[in-house]
């Protein structure tokens, strides 16, 4: 008979109340110690009424968005199933050459246009409006099934407060996951028709998740930024605790050796390794979902988004690598206890690694098993909540901006409520007996394959209709006059950034998208029956068709030419003054720029950069 674990419940209550206590102490300190001077304001309002995030709130929001449950739930399995250290190398190369640059270009784009992602693509060229719709659809679908993955942590947190743990003793962790949590069919090829009934425990957990998300997002960015400080900091602290504890266990060194020491060069010759590695970093850092663009539209037009982007990119990758040490230490420990190899233990439960293998390993922590279990699954929950807040906020902001452009104004909480209810209802599909398999299929076809397609199309838009020079000048103008970059920040390293922009990002995403399509076309994904794979193909086809809905439109871009862009006026004026003083020679007097020199003596011809537009980009200034 199970009993309530005092250590597990005590740990959970401590983690629940630590956030409010910290905020109370901060308030009292600001109120009575610092002579009524409160800390940094998280959100201010621009002259046009637009909410503007402070630098700190912006970085915390992006870090919370980028570091998600996939860093722990998905990353270790990707490494384990693709050769260990070789997959780590492929992951890092894909991060530096593809995901990081695209993420930073999105940040620059959002700050420059000051529009959420759907309207941003339309502003670049009206034909890309439906691409924005497809990106919205991608985000909606991904958030709907991603919420289910986060929801799985709730029954595990509840179970962690029981003694003994419910997945020990007569019930194995595999049985607990398959039978108690999922109640999945034992044979997908021989079962009754349909997806099976909704599992009420999962449905209730999903409802709790959406209630948390709604109350965190519905009442504005200031409230959300306060919550994010806790939900970003807590999982980092918990991860450090887990690494310290798990790396000291017997067998941990074998797990770590497999993680970073087992390097097989031949693995890097396999396209599947690269496809999986790129899919992981794209899903983890999440360029292509529109959130980076949307969040950057809510910062000051003088914010150094390149610096913020590098902090977020490094933090995301570092957390994945750090999480790998904790997970593979646990796997190594479990392998030694069972007398099996690390690779066998790490790959036997697929992407259920966190809910089967890690859960099983908790029983080996003796008297600390409830504490460690609570720490691990609360960490997964908070990691997931951060990303969920960001994705939901992106959807809400996009809908609000679209409605306002049509003359409709609704309170944020109503838009949030409508979206949360819709995604909850769609998410009920994943609470059925076949829900986890449907989730796996949609994650592959939409969250991996279509995400690659979206990133490829983005890179094409950047190259053909936005241009390298406009991207570079947007960053330079935003940082012009700053303390560390008085002449504006340039891309660094310039050669690598330009190579990524023109070659690495479009080639890698386009090639691997084609490879994945061919691969799943030849071999049924996961050995699933065609009735189940039809979910994936249908969702993928719907997303791809959506991209094409406005591709026929031939209207010109609404962006002004570079030389006429008001956002670059301060930058160009300084260059012209230097030119008159003889610092830049005589270039620009009778050239293409009509007497106006561009930075570094470059002209404005770069794809569509010089094409005359209909209206200037608005660069709002903040209220004093």
Coordinates of C-alpha atoms in Angstrom, one line a residue:
X1 CA 0.0 0.0 0.0
X2 CA 1.4 3.4 -1.0
X3 CA 1.8 6.2 1.5
X4 CA 2.5 9.9 1.1
X5 CA 6.3 10.5 1.1
X6 CA 7.2 13.3 3.5
X7 CA 10.5 14.0 1.7
X8 CA 8.8 14.1 -1.7
X9 CA 5.9 16.2 -0.6
X10 CA 8.2 18.5 1.3
X11 CA 10.4 19.0 -1.7
X12 CA 7.5 19.7 -3.9
X13 CA 6.0 22.3 -1.5
X14 CA 9.4 24.0 -1.2
X15 CA 9.7 24.3 -5.0
X16 CA 6.1 25.6 -5.2
X17 CA 6.6 28.4 -2.6
X18 CA 10.2 29.4 -3.2
X19 CA 9.2 31.6 -6.1
X20 CA 6.6 33.8 -4.2
X21 CA 9.0 34.0 -1.2
X22 CA 11.8 35.3 -3.4
X23 CA 9.5 37.9 -4.9
X24 CA 8.3 39.0 -1.4
X25 CA 11.9 39.4 -0.3
X26 CA 12.8 41.4 -3.4
X27 CA 9.8 43.6 -2.8
X28 CA 10.7 44.2 0.9
X29 CA 14.3 44.9 -0.1
X30 CA 13.3 47.5 -2.7
X31 CA 10.6 49.1 -0.5
X32 CA 12.6 49.4 2.8
X33 CA 16.3 49.0 2.1
X34 CA 16.8 50.9 -1.2
X35 CA 14.8 53.9 -0.1
X36 CA 11.7 53.1 -2.2
X37 CA 13.6 52.7 -5.4
X38 CA 12.2 49.7 -7.2
X39 CA 14.1 47.5 -9.6
X40 CA 14.2 47.6 -13.3
X41 CA 10.8 48.0 -15.1
X42 CA 10.2 44.9 -17.1
X43 CA 7.7 46.4 -19.6
X44 CA 7.2 50.0 -20.7
X45 CA 5.1 51.6 -23.4
X46 CA 6.2 53.1 -26.7
X47 CA 4.6 56.3 -28.1
X48 CA 2.4 54.1 -30.3
X49 CA 1.1 52.2 -27.3
X50 CA 3.2 49.1 -28.1
X51 CA 4.6 47.2 -25.1
X52 CA 8.4 47.2 -24.9
X53 CA 10.3 44.6 -23.0
X54 CA 13.4 45.7 -21.0
X55 CA 16.7 44.1 -21.9
X56 CA 16.6 41.7 -19.0
X57 CA 13.0 40.7 -19.5
X58 CA 13.7 40.2 -23.2
X59 CA 16.7 37.9 -22.6
X60 CA 15.0 35.9 -19.9
X61 CA 12.0 35.4 -22.1
X62 CA 14.1 34.2 -25.0
X63 CA 16.2 31.9 -22.7
X64 CA 13.0 30.4 -21.3
X65 CA 11.7 30.0 -24.8
X66 CA 14.8 28.3 -26.1
X67 CA 15.6 26.1 -23.2
X68 CA 12.7 23.6 -23.1
X69 CA 11.8 20.1 -22.1
X70 CA 13.3 18.9 -25.5
X71 CA 16.8 19.7 -24.1
X72 CA 16.3 16.8 -21.6
X73 CA 13.4 14.7 -23.1
X74 CA 14.7 14.5 -26.7
X75 CA 18.4 15.5 -26.7
X76 CA 19.8 12.5 -24.8
X77 CA 18.0 10.0 -27.0
X78 CA 19.1 11.7 -30.2
X79 CA 22.7 11.4 -29.0
X80 CA 22.3 7.8 -27.8
X81 CA 20.7 6.5 -31.0
X82 CA 23.2 8.2 -33.3
X83 CA 26.6 7.1 -32.1
X84 CA 27.2 9.1 -28.9
X85 CA 30.0 11.7 -29.3
X86 CA 29.7 11.8 -33.1
X87 CA 26.2 13.0 -32.8
X88 CA 27.3 15.7 -30.3
X89 CA 29.8 16.9 -32.9
X90 CA 27.1 16.9 -35.6
X91 CA 24.8 18.8 -33.2
X92 CA 27.3 21.5 -32.5
X93 CA 28.1 22.0 -36.2
X94 CA 24.4 22.3 -37.1
X95 CA 24.0 24.7 -34.2
X96 CA 26.8 27.1 -35.2
X97 CA 26.3 27.0 -38.9
X98 CA 22.5 26.7 -39.3
X99 CA 20.3 27.2 -36.2
X100 CA 22.2 30.0 -34.4
X101 CA 22.5 32.2 -37.5
X102 CA 18.9 31.8 -38.5
X103 CA 17.7 32.5 -35.0
X104 CA 19.8 35.7 -34.8
X105 CA 18.5 36.8 -38.3
X106 CA 15.0 36.4 -37.0
X107 CA 15.8 38.6 -34.0
X108 CA 17.1 41.3 -36.3
X109 CA 14.1 41.0 -38.6
X110 CA 11.6 41.3 -35.7
X111 CA 13.3 44.4 -34.2
X112 CA 13.7 46.1 -37.6
X113 CA 10.1 45.6 -38.8
X114 CA 8.4 45.8 -35.3
X115 CA 5.8 43.4 -36.4
X116 CA 4.7 39.9 -35.3
X117 CA 5.8 37.1 -37.6
X118 CA 2.7 36.8 -39.9
X119 CA 2.6 40.5 -40.7
X120 CA 6.4 40.6 -40.9
X121 CA 6.5 38.2 -43.9
X122 CA 3.7 40.1 -45.6
X123 CA 5.6 43.3 -45.2
X124 CA 8.6 41.8 -46.9
X125 CA 6.5 40.8 -49.8
X126 CA 2.7 40.1 -49.9
X127 CA 3.2 36.7 -51.5
X128 CA 4.7 35.5 -48.2
X129 CA 1.5 36.2 -46.2
X130 CA 0.4 32.5 -46.5
X131 CA 3.8 31.5 -45.4
X132 CA 3.1 33.4 -42.2
X133 CA -0.2 31.5 -42.0
X134 CA 1.6 28.2 -42.4
X135 CA 4.1 29.2 -39.7
X136 CA 1.1 30.0 -37.4
X137 CA -0.3 26.6 -38.2
X138 CA 3.0 24.9 -37.4
X139 CA 3.2 26.7 -34.1
X140 CA -0.4 25.9 -33.2
X141 CA 0.0 22.2 -34.0
X142 CA 3.4 22.0 -32.2
X143 CA 2.1 23.8 -29.1
X144 CA -0.9 21.4 -29.0
X145 CA 1.1 18.3 -28.9
X146 CA 4.0 19.8 -27.0
X147 CA 1.6 20.6 -24.2
X148 CA 0.8 16.9 -23.9
X149 CA 4.5 16.1 -23.4
X150 CA 4.7 18.6 -20.6
X151 CA 1.5 17.2 -19.2
X152 CA 3.1 13.8 -18.8
X153 CA 5.3 15.3 -16.0
X154 CA 2.2 16.0 -13.8
X155 CA 1.3 12.4 -12.9
X156 CA 5.0 11.7 -12.4
X157 CA 5.3 14.6 -9.9
X158 CA 2.3 13.3 -8.1
X159 CA 3.7 9.8 -8.1
X160 CA 7.0 11.1 -6.7
X161 CA 5.2 12.1 -3.6
X162 CA 4.2 8.5 -2.9
X163 CA 6.2 5.9 -1.0
X164 CA 7.2 3.6 -2.5
X165 CA 7.4 5.2 -6.0
X166 CA 4.5 3.8 -8.0
X167 CA 6.7 2.5 -10.8
X168 CA 8.8 0.3 -8.5
X169 CA 8.1 -3.0 -6.9
X170 CA 5.6 -5.2 -8.8
X171 CA 5.1 -2.5 -11.5
X172 CA 8.1 -1.7 -13.7
X173 CA 8.7 1.8 -15.1
X174 CA 7.9 0.5 -18.6
X175 CA 4.5 -0.9 -17.4
X176 CA 3.7 2.2 -15.4
X177 CA 4.4 4.4 -18.6
X178 CA 2.6 2.1 -21.0
X179 CA -0.3 0.9 -18.9
X180 CA -0.9 3.4 -16.1
X181 CA -0.1 6.7 -17.8
X182 CA -0.9 6.0 -21.5
X183 CA -3.1 2.9 -21.3
X184 CA -1.8 2.2 -24.8
X185 CA -2.7 -0.7 -27.1
X186 CA -0.3 -3.6 -26.9
X187 CA -0.6 -4.2 -30.7
X188 CA -1.4 -1.3 -33.0
X189 CA -1.9 -3.6 -35.9
X190 CA -4.5 -5.7 -34.1
X191 CA -6.8 -3.4 -32.1
X192 CA -10.4 -2.0 -32.2
X193 CA -11.0 0.8 -34.7
X194 CA -10.4 4.4 -33.8
X195 CA -7.9 6.1 -31.4
X196 CA -9.5 4.6 -28.3
X197 CA -11.2 6.5 -25.4
X198 CA -9.8 9.6 -23.8
X199 CA -7.9 8.8 -20.6
X200 CA -9.5 11.1 -18.0
X201 CA -6.3 11.4 -15.8
X202 CA -4.4 12.7 -18.8
X203 CA -7.3 14.9 -19.9
X204 CA -7.5 16.4 -16.4
X205 CA -3.7 17.0 -16.3
X206 CA -3.9 18.7 -19.7
X207 CA -6.6 21.0 -18.3
X208 CA -4.4 21.9 -15.4
X209 CA -1.6 22.7 -17.8
X210 CA -3.7 25.0 -19.9
X211 CA -5.1 26.7 -16.8
X212 CA -1.5 27.5 -15.7
X213 CA -0.6 28.7 -19.2
X214 CA -3.7 30.9 -19.4
X215 CA -3.3 32.7 -16.1
X216 CA 0.4 33.2 -16.9
X217 CA -0.1 34.7 -20.4
X218 CA -3.5 36.4 -20.3
X219 CA -2.7 39.4 -18.2
X220 CA 0.1 41.0 -20.1
X221 CA 3.8 40.8 -20.6
X222 CA 4.7 42.4 -17.2
X223 CA 3.1 39.5 -15.3
X224 CA 4.6 36.9 -17.6
X225 CA 8.1 38.4 -17.3
X226 CA 7.9 38.1 -13.5
X227 CA 6.8 34.4 -13.8
X228 CA 9.6 33.8 -16.3
X229 CA 12.3 34.8 -13.9
X230 CA 11.4 31.9 -11.7
X231 CA 10.7 29.3 -14.3
X232 CA 14.0 30.1 -16.1
X233 CA 16.2 30.1 -13.0
X234 CA 14.6 27.1 -11.2
X235 CA 15.4 24.4 -13.8
X236 CA 19.0 25.7 -14.2
X237 CA 19.5 25.4 -10.4
X238 CA 17.8 22.0 -10.4
X239 CA 19.9 20.7 -13.3
X240 CA 23.1 21.7 -11.5
X241 CA 22.0 19.8 -8.4
X242 CA 21.2 16.8 -10.5
X243 CA 24.5 16.9 -12.3
X244 CA 26.4 17.1 -9.0
X245 CA 24.5 14.2 -7.4
X246 CA 24.3 11.9 -10.4
X247 CA 28.0 12.2 -11.6
X248 CA 29.1 10.8 -8.3
X249 CA 27.1 7.6 -8.7
X250 CA 28.8 4.2 -9.6
X251 CA 28.8 3.7 -13.3
X252 CA 28.3 7.4 -14.1
X253 CA 31.7 7.6 -15.7
X254 CA 30.7 4.9 -18.2
X255 CA 27.6 6.9 -19.2
X256 CA 29.7 10.0 -19.6
X257 CA 32.3 8.1 -21.6
X258 CA 29.6 7.0 -24.0
X259 CA 28.2 10.6 -24.2
X260 CA 31.4 12.5 -25.0
X261 CA 34.1 9.8 -25.3
X262 CA 32.7 7.3 -27.8
X263 CA 33.6 9.0 -31.1
X264 CA 33.1 7.1 -34.3
X265 CA 34.1 9.2 -37.3
X266 CA 32.2 6.9 -39.7
X267 CA 28.9 8.1 -38.0
X268 CA 29.4 11.6 -39.4
X269 CA 29.2 10.1 -42.9
X270 CA 25.6 9.1 -42.3
X271 CA 23.0 11.6 -43.5
X272 CA 20.5 10.4 -40.9
X273 CA 22.9 11.5 -38.1
X274 CA 23.0 15.0 -39.5
X275 CA 19.2 15.1 -40.2
X276 CA 18.5 14.1 -36.6
X277 CA 21.0 16.5 -35.2
X278 CA 19.7 19.4 -37.2
X279 CA 16.1 18.5 -36.4
X280 CA 17.0 18.5 -32.6
X281 CA 18.7 21.9 -32.5
X282 CA 16.0 23.5 -34.7
X283 CA 13.3 22.1 -32.4
X284 CA 15.3 23.0 -29.3
X285 CA 16.4 26.6 -30.2
X286 CA 13.2 26.9 -32.3
X287 CA 14.0 29.2 -35.2
X288 CA 11.2 28.9 -37.7
X289 CA 8.3 29.1 -35.2
X290 CA 8.0 32.9 -35.4
X291 CA 8.6 33.5 -31.6
X292 CA 12.0 35.1 -32.1
X293 CA 10.6 37.5 -34.6
X294 CA 7.6 38.3 -32.4
X295 CA 9.5 38.8 -29.2
X296 CA 12.0 41.1 -30.9
X297 CA 9.2 43.3 -32.2
X298 CA 8.6 44.2 -28.5
X299 CA 12.0 45.5 -27.7
X300 CA 13.6 49.0 -28.0
X301 CA 14.7 49.8 -31.5
X302 CA 18.2 50.4 -30.0
X303 CA 18.3 46.9 -28.3
X304 CA 21.4 44.8 -29.1
X305 CA 19.6 41.8 -30.3
X306 CA 22.8 40.2 -31.6
X307 CA 24.2 40.1 -28.1
X308 CA 20.9 38.7 -26.8
X309 CA 20.8 36.1 -29.5
X310 CA 24.3 34.9 -28.8
X311 CA 23.5 34.6 -25.0
X312 CA 20.4 32.6 -25.8
X313 CA 22.1 30.4 -28.4
X314 CA 25.0 29.5 -26.1
X315 CA 22.7 29.1 -23.1
X316 CA 20.5 26.7 -25.0
X317 CA 23.3 24.5 -26.3
X318 CA 25.1 24.6 -23.0
X319 CA 22.0 23.5 -21.1
X320 CA 21.5 20.6 -23.5
X321 CA 25.1 19.5 -23.1
X322 CA 24.9 19.9 -19.3
X323 CA 21.6 17.9 -19.2
X324 CA 23.4 15.2 -21.2
X325 CA 25.8 14.8 -18.3
X326 CA 23.0 14.3 -15.8
X327 CA 21.0 11.9 -18.0
X328 CA 23.9 9.8 -19.1
X329 CA 25.3 9.6 -15.6
X330 CA 21.9 8.2 -14.5
X331 CA 21.9 5.8 -17.5
X332 CA 25.4 4.7 -16.7
X333 CA 24.4 4.1 -13.1
X334 CA 21.4 2.1 -14.2
X335 CA 23.4 0.1 -16.7
X336 CA 25.9 -0.9 -13.9
X337 CA 23.1 -1.9 -11.6
X338 CA 21.5 -4.1 -14.3
X339 CA 24.8 -5.4 -15.8
X340 CA 24.0 -4.1 -19.3
X341 CA 25.7 -1.7 -21.7
X342 CA 25.1 2.0 -21.6
X343 CA 23.9 2.1 -25.2
X344 CA 21.4 -0.7 -24.6
X345 CA 19.9 1.1 -21.6
X346 CA 19.9 4.5 -23.3
X347 CA 18.1 3.4 -26.5
X348 CA 15.6 0.8 -25.2
X349 CA 12.8 3.2 -24.4
X350 CA 13.1 5.6 -27.3
X351 CA 11.9 9.1 -26.7
X352 CA 10.3 7.8 -23.5
X353 CA 13.8 7.9 -21.9
X354 CA 12.8 10.5 -19.3
X355 CA 9.6 8.6 -18.4
X356 CA 10.9 5.1 -18.4
X357 CA 14.7 4.8 -18.0
X358 CA 15.2 7.8 -15.7
X359 CA 12.1 6.9 -13.7
X360 CA 13.5 3.4 -13.2
X361 CA 16.9 4.8 -12.1
X362 CA 15.2 6.9 -9.3
X363 CA 14.7 3.8 -7.2
X364 CA 18.5 3.4 -6.9
X365 CA 18.8 6.7 -5.0
X366 CA 17.8 5.0 -1.7
X367 CA 16.2 7.3 0.8
X368 CA 16.6 10.2 -1.5
X369 CA 14.6 8.7 -4.4
X370 CA 11.5 10.8 -3.7
X371 CA 13.5 14.0 -3.5
X372 CA 15.4 13.3 -6.7
X373 CA 12.3 12.2 -8.5
X374 CA 10.5 15.5 -7.5
X375 CA 13.5 17.5 -8.5
X376 CA 13.8 15.9 -11.9
X377 CA 10.1 16.0 -13.0
X378 CA 9.5 19.5 -11.6
X379 CA 12.6 20.6 -13.6
X380 CA 11.0 19.0 -16.8
X381 CA 7.7 20.8 -16.0
X382 CA 9.3 24.3 -15.6
X383 CA 11.3 23.8 -18.7
X384 CA 8.2 23.0 -20.7
X385 CA 6.2 25.8 -19.2
X386 CA 8.7 28.5 -20.3
X387 CA 8.5 27.3 -23.9
X388 CA 4.8 27.0 -23.7
X389 CA 4.4 30.5 -22.4
X390 CA 6.5 31.9 -25.3
X391 CA 4.6 29.9 -28.0
X392 CA 1.2 30.9 -26.6
X393 CA 2.3 34.5 -26.2
X394 CA 3.5 34.4 -29.9
X395 CA 0.1 33.1 -31.1
X396 CA -1.8 35.6 -29.0
X397 CA 0.3 38.6 -30.1
X398 CA 0.0 37.5 -33.8
X399 CA -3.8 37.2 -33.5
X400 CA -4.1 40.5 -31.7
X401 CA -2.0 42.4 -34.2
X402 CA -4.0 40.9 -37.1
X403 CA -7.3 41.8 -35.5
X404 CA -6.1 45.4 -34.8
X405 CA -5.1 45.7 -38.4
X406 CA -8.7 44.9 -39.3
X407 CA -10.1 47.4 -36.8
X408 CA -11.1 44.8 -34.2
X409 CA -10.0 45.2 -30.6
X410 CA -10.4 42.5 -28.0
X411 CA -8.8 42.3 -24.5
X412 CA -5.7 40.1 -24.4
X413 CA -7.3 37.7 -21.9
X414 CA -10.2 36.9 -24.3
X415 CA -7.8 36.1 -27.2
X416 CA -5.7 34.0 -24.8
X417 CA -8.7 32.2 -23.5
X418 CA -10.0 31.4 -27.1
X419 CA -6.6 30.1 -28.2
X420 CA -6.1 28.0 -25.0
X421 CA -9.5 26.4 -25.2
X422 CA -9.0 25.6 -28.9
X423 CA -5.5 24.0 -28.3
X424 CA -6.9 22.1 -25.3
X425 CA -9.6 20.6 -27.4
X426 CA -7.2 19.7 -30.2
X427 CA -4.8 18.3 -27.6
X428 CA -7.5 15.9 -26.3
X429 CA -6.5 13.7 -29.3
X430 CA -3.2 13.0 -27.6
X431 CA -5.0 11.8 -24.4
X432 CA -6.6 8.9 -26.1
X433 CA -5.1 5.3 -26.0
X434 CA -3.3 5.9 -29.2
X435 CA -2.5 9.5 -28.3
X436 CA 1.2 9.0 -27.8
X437 CA 1.7 7.3 -31.1
X438 CA -0.3 10.1 -32.9
X439 CA 1.9 12.6 -31.1
X440 CA 5.1 10.8 -32.2
X441 CA 3.9 10.8 -35.9
X442 CA 2.9 14.5 -35.9
X443 CA 6.1 15.4 -34.2
X444 CA 8.0 13.8 -37.0
X445 CA 5.9 15.0 -40.0
X446 CA 5.2 18.5 -38.7
X447 CA 7.7 19.2 -35.8
X448 CA 10.6 17.9 -37.8
X449 CA 9.9 17.7 -41.6
X450 CA 7.8 20.8 -42.0
X451 CA 10.0 22.7 -39.6
X452 CA 12.9 22.0 -42.0
X453 CA 10.8 23.3 -44.9
X454 CA 9.9 26.4 -43.0
X455 CA 13.5 27.2 -42.2
X456 CA 14.5 26.6 -45.8
X457 CA 11.7 29.0 -47.1
X458 CA 12.8 31.5 -44.5
X459 CA 16.4 31.4 -45.8
X460 CA 15.1 31.9 -49.3
X461 CA 13.0 35.0 -48.2
X462 CA 16.0 36.4 -46.4
X463 CA 18.2 36.0 -49.5
X464 CA 15.8 37.1 -52.3
X465 CA 13.4 39.6 -50.7
X466 CA 15.2 41.0 -47.6
X467 CA 18.9 40.8 -48.4
X468 CA 22.1 40.5 -46.5
X469 CA 22.8 44.2 -46.6
X470 CA 19.5 45.2 -45.1
X471 CA 20.0 42.5 -42.4
X472 CA 23.5 43.9 -41.6
X473 CA 22.4 47.5 -41.6
X474 CA 19.4 46.8 -39.4
X475 CA 21.8 45.4 -36.7
X476 CA 24.3 48.2 -37.3
X477 CA 21.6 50.9 -37.0
X478 CA 20.1 49.4 -33.8
X479 CA 23.5 49.4 -32.1
X480 CA 24.8 52.6 -33.5
X481 CA 25.9 55.0 -30.8
X482 CA 26.0 52.3 -28.1
X483 CA 28.7 52.3 -25.5
X484 CA 30.5 49.2 -26.8
X485 CA 29.7 49.8 -30.5
X486 CA 29.6 53.5 -31.2
X487 CA 29.7 52.9 -34.9
X488 CA 27.3 50.1 -34.8
X489 CA 27.8 46.4 -34.4
X490 CA 28.8 44.3 -37.4
X491 CA 28.2 40.6 -38.0
X492 CA 31.0 38.5 -36.4
X493 CA 32.7 36.6 -37.8
X494 CA 31.6 38.3 -41.0
X495 CA 32.7 35.6 -43.5
X496 CA 31.0 32.8 -41.5
X497 CA 27.8 34.8 -41.0
X498 CA 27.6 35.6 -44.7
X499 CA 28.4 32.0 -45.7
X500 CA 25.6 30.8 -43.3
X501 CA 23.2 33.4 -44.7
X502 CA 23.7 32.5 -48.4
X503 CA 24.8 28.8 -48.3
X504 CA 24.8 26.8 -45.1
X505 CA 21.3 27.6 -43.9
X506 CA 19.4 27.1 -47.2
X507 CA 21.5 24.1 -48.4
X508 CA 21.4 22.2 -45.1
X509 CA 17.7 22.8 -44.4
X510 CA 16.7 22.1 -48.0
X511 CA 18.8 19.0 -48.4
X512 CA 17.7 17.5 -45.1
X513 CA 14.0 18.3 -45.8
X514 CA 14.3 16.4 -49.1
X515 CA 16.1 13.5 -47.4
X516 CA 13.4 13.2 -44.6
X517 CA 10.6 13.3 -47.2
X518 CA 12.2 10.5 -49.3
X519 CA 13.1 8.5 -46.2
X520 CA 9.5 8.4 -44.7
X521 CA 8.1 7.9 -48.2
X522 CA 10.2 4.7 -48.6
X523 CA 10.0 3.3 -45.1
X524 CA 6.9 3.7 -42.9
X525 CA 7.9 5.8 -40.0
X526 CA 8.3 3.9 -36.8
X527 CA 6.7 0.8 -38.3
X528 CA 3.3 2.3 -37.6
X529 CA 0.2 1.2 -39.6
X530 CA -0.8 3.5 -42.5
X531 CA -4.0 4.6 -40.7
X532 CA -1.7 6.2 -38.1
X533 CA 0.8 7.6 -40.6
X534 CA -2.2 9.3 -42.4
X535 CA -2.3 11.7 -39.5
X536 CA 1.2 12.8 -40.2
X537 CA 0.9 13.0 -44.0
X538 CA -2.4 14.9 -43.7
X539 CA -1.0 17.5 -41.3
X540 CA 2.2 17.9 -43.4
X541 CA 0.1 18.3 -46.6
X542 CA -2.1 20.9 -44.9
X543 CA 0.9 22.9 -43.9
X544 CA 2.6 22.8 -47.3
X545 CA -0.6 23.7 -49.1
X546 CA -1.1 26.7 -46.8
X547 CA 2.3 28.1 -47.8
X548 CA 1.1 28.3 -51.4
X549 CA -2.2 30.1 -50.9
X550 CA -0.8 33.6 -51.6
X551 CA 2.4 32.7 -53.5
X552 CA 0.8 34.0 -56.7
X553 CA 0.6 37.6 -55.5
X554 CA 2.9 39.9 -57.5
X555 CA 2.7 43.1 -55.4
X556 CA 6.0 44.7 -54.5
X557 CA 7.5 44.8 -51.1
X558 CA 6.3 47.6 -48.7
X559 CA 9.9 48.0 -47.5
X560 CA 11.6 51.2 -48.7
X561 CA 14.9 51.1 -50.5
X562 CA 17.9 50.9 -48.2
X563 CA 19.0 54.5 -48.9
X564 CA 15.5 55.8 -48.2
X565 CA 14.9 53.8 -45.0
X566 CA 14.3 56.0 -42.0
X567 CA 15.6 53.3 -39.7
X568 CA 19.1 53.8 -41.2
X569 CA 19.0 57.6 -41.4
X570 CA 21.2 58.2 -38.3
X571 CA 23.7 55.6 -39.4
X572 CA 23.9 56.9 -43.0
X573 CA 24.1 60.6 -41.8
X574 CA 27.2 59.8 -39.7
X575 CA 28.8 58.0 -42.6
X576 CA 28.1 61.0 -44.9
X577 CA 29.6 63.4 -42.5
X578 CA 32.7 61.3 -42.3
X579 CA 32.7 61.1 -46.1
X580 CA 32.7 64.9 -46.3
X581 CA 35.5 65.0 -43.9
X582 CA 37.5 62.8 -46.2
X583 CA 37.4 59.7 -44.0
X584 CA 35.7 57.6 -46.7
X585 CA 37.1 59.2 -49.9
X586 CA 34.9 60.5 -52.7
X587 CA 32.6 57.5 -53.2
X588 CA 28.9 58.3 -53.2
X589 CA 29.0 61.7 -54.9
X590 CA 27.7 60.6 -58.3
X591 CA 27.0 56.9 -57.6
X592 CA 23.8 54.9 -57.4
X593 CA 23.0 56.2 -54.0
X594 CA 22.1 59.7 -55.3
X595 CA 24.9 61.3 -53.3
X596 CA 24.3 59.3 -50.1
X597 CA 27.1 56.9 -49.1
X598 CA 26.3 53.6 -47.4
X599 CA 28.4 52.2 -44.6
X600 CA 31.7 50.6 -45.7
X601 CA 31.3 52.2 -49.1
X602 CA 28.7 49.7 -50.4
X603 CA 25.9 50.4 -52.7
X604 CA 22.3 49.4 -52.1
X605 CA 22.0 46.7 -54.7
X606 CA 21.4 43.4 -52.9
X607 CA 18.6 41.3 -54.3
X608 CA 15.5 43.3 -53.6
X609 CA 17.2 45.7 -51.1
X610 CA 17.0 48.7 -53.5
X611 CA 13.5 48.1 -54.8
X612 CA 11.2 51.1 -54.2
X613 CA 8.4 50.4 -51.7
X614 CA 5.1 51.9 -50.8
X615 CA 5.7 53.1 -47.2
X616 CA 8.6 53.6 -44.9
X617 CA 9.2 51.3 -41.9
X618 CA 8.2 52.8 -38.7
X619 CA 10.9 53.0 -36.1
X620 CA 9.0 54.1 -32.9
X621 CA 10.7 56.0 -30.1
X622 CA 9.9 55.4 -26.5
X623 CA 8.1 57.8 -24.3
X624 CA 10.4 59.8 -22.1

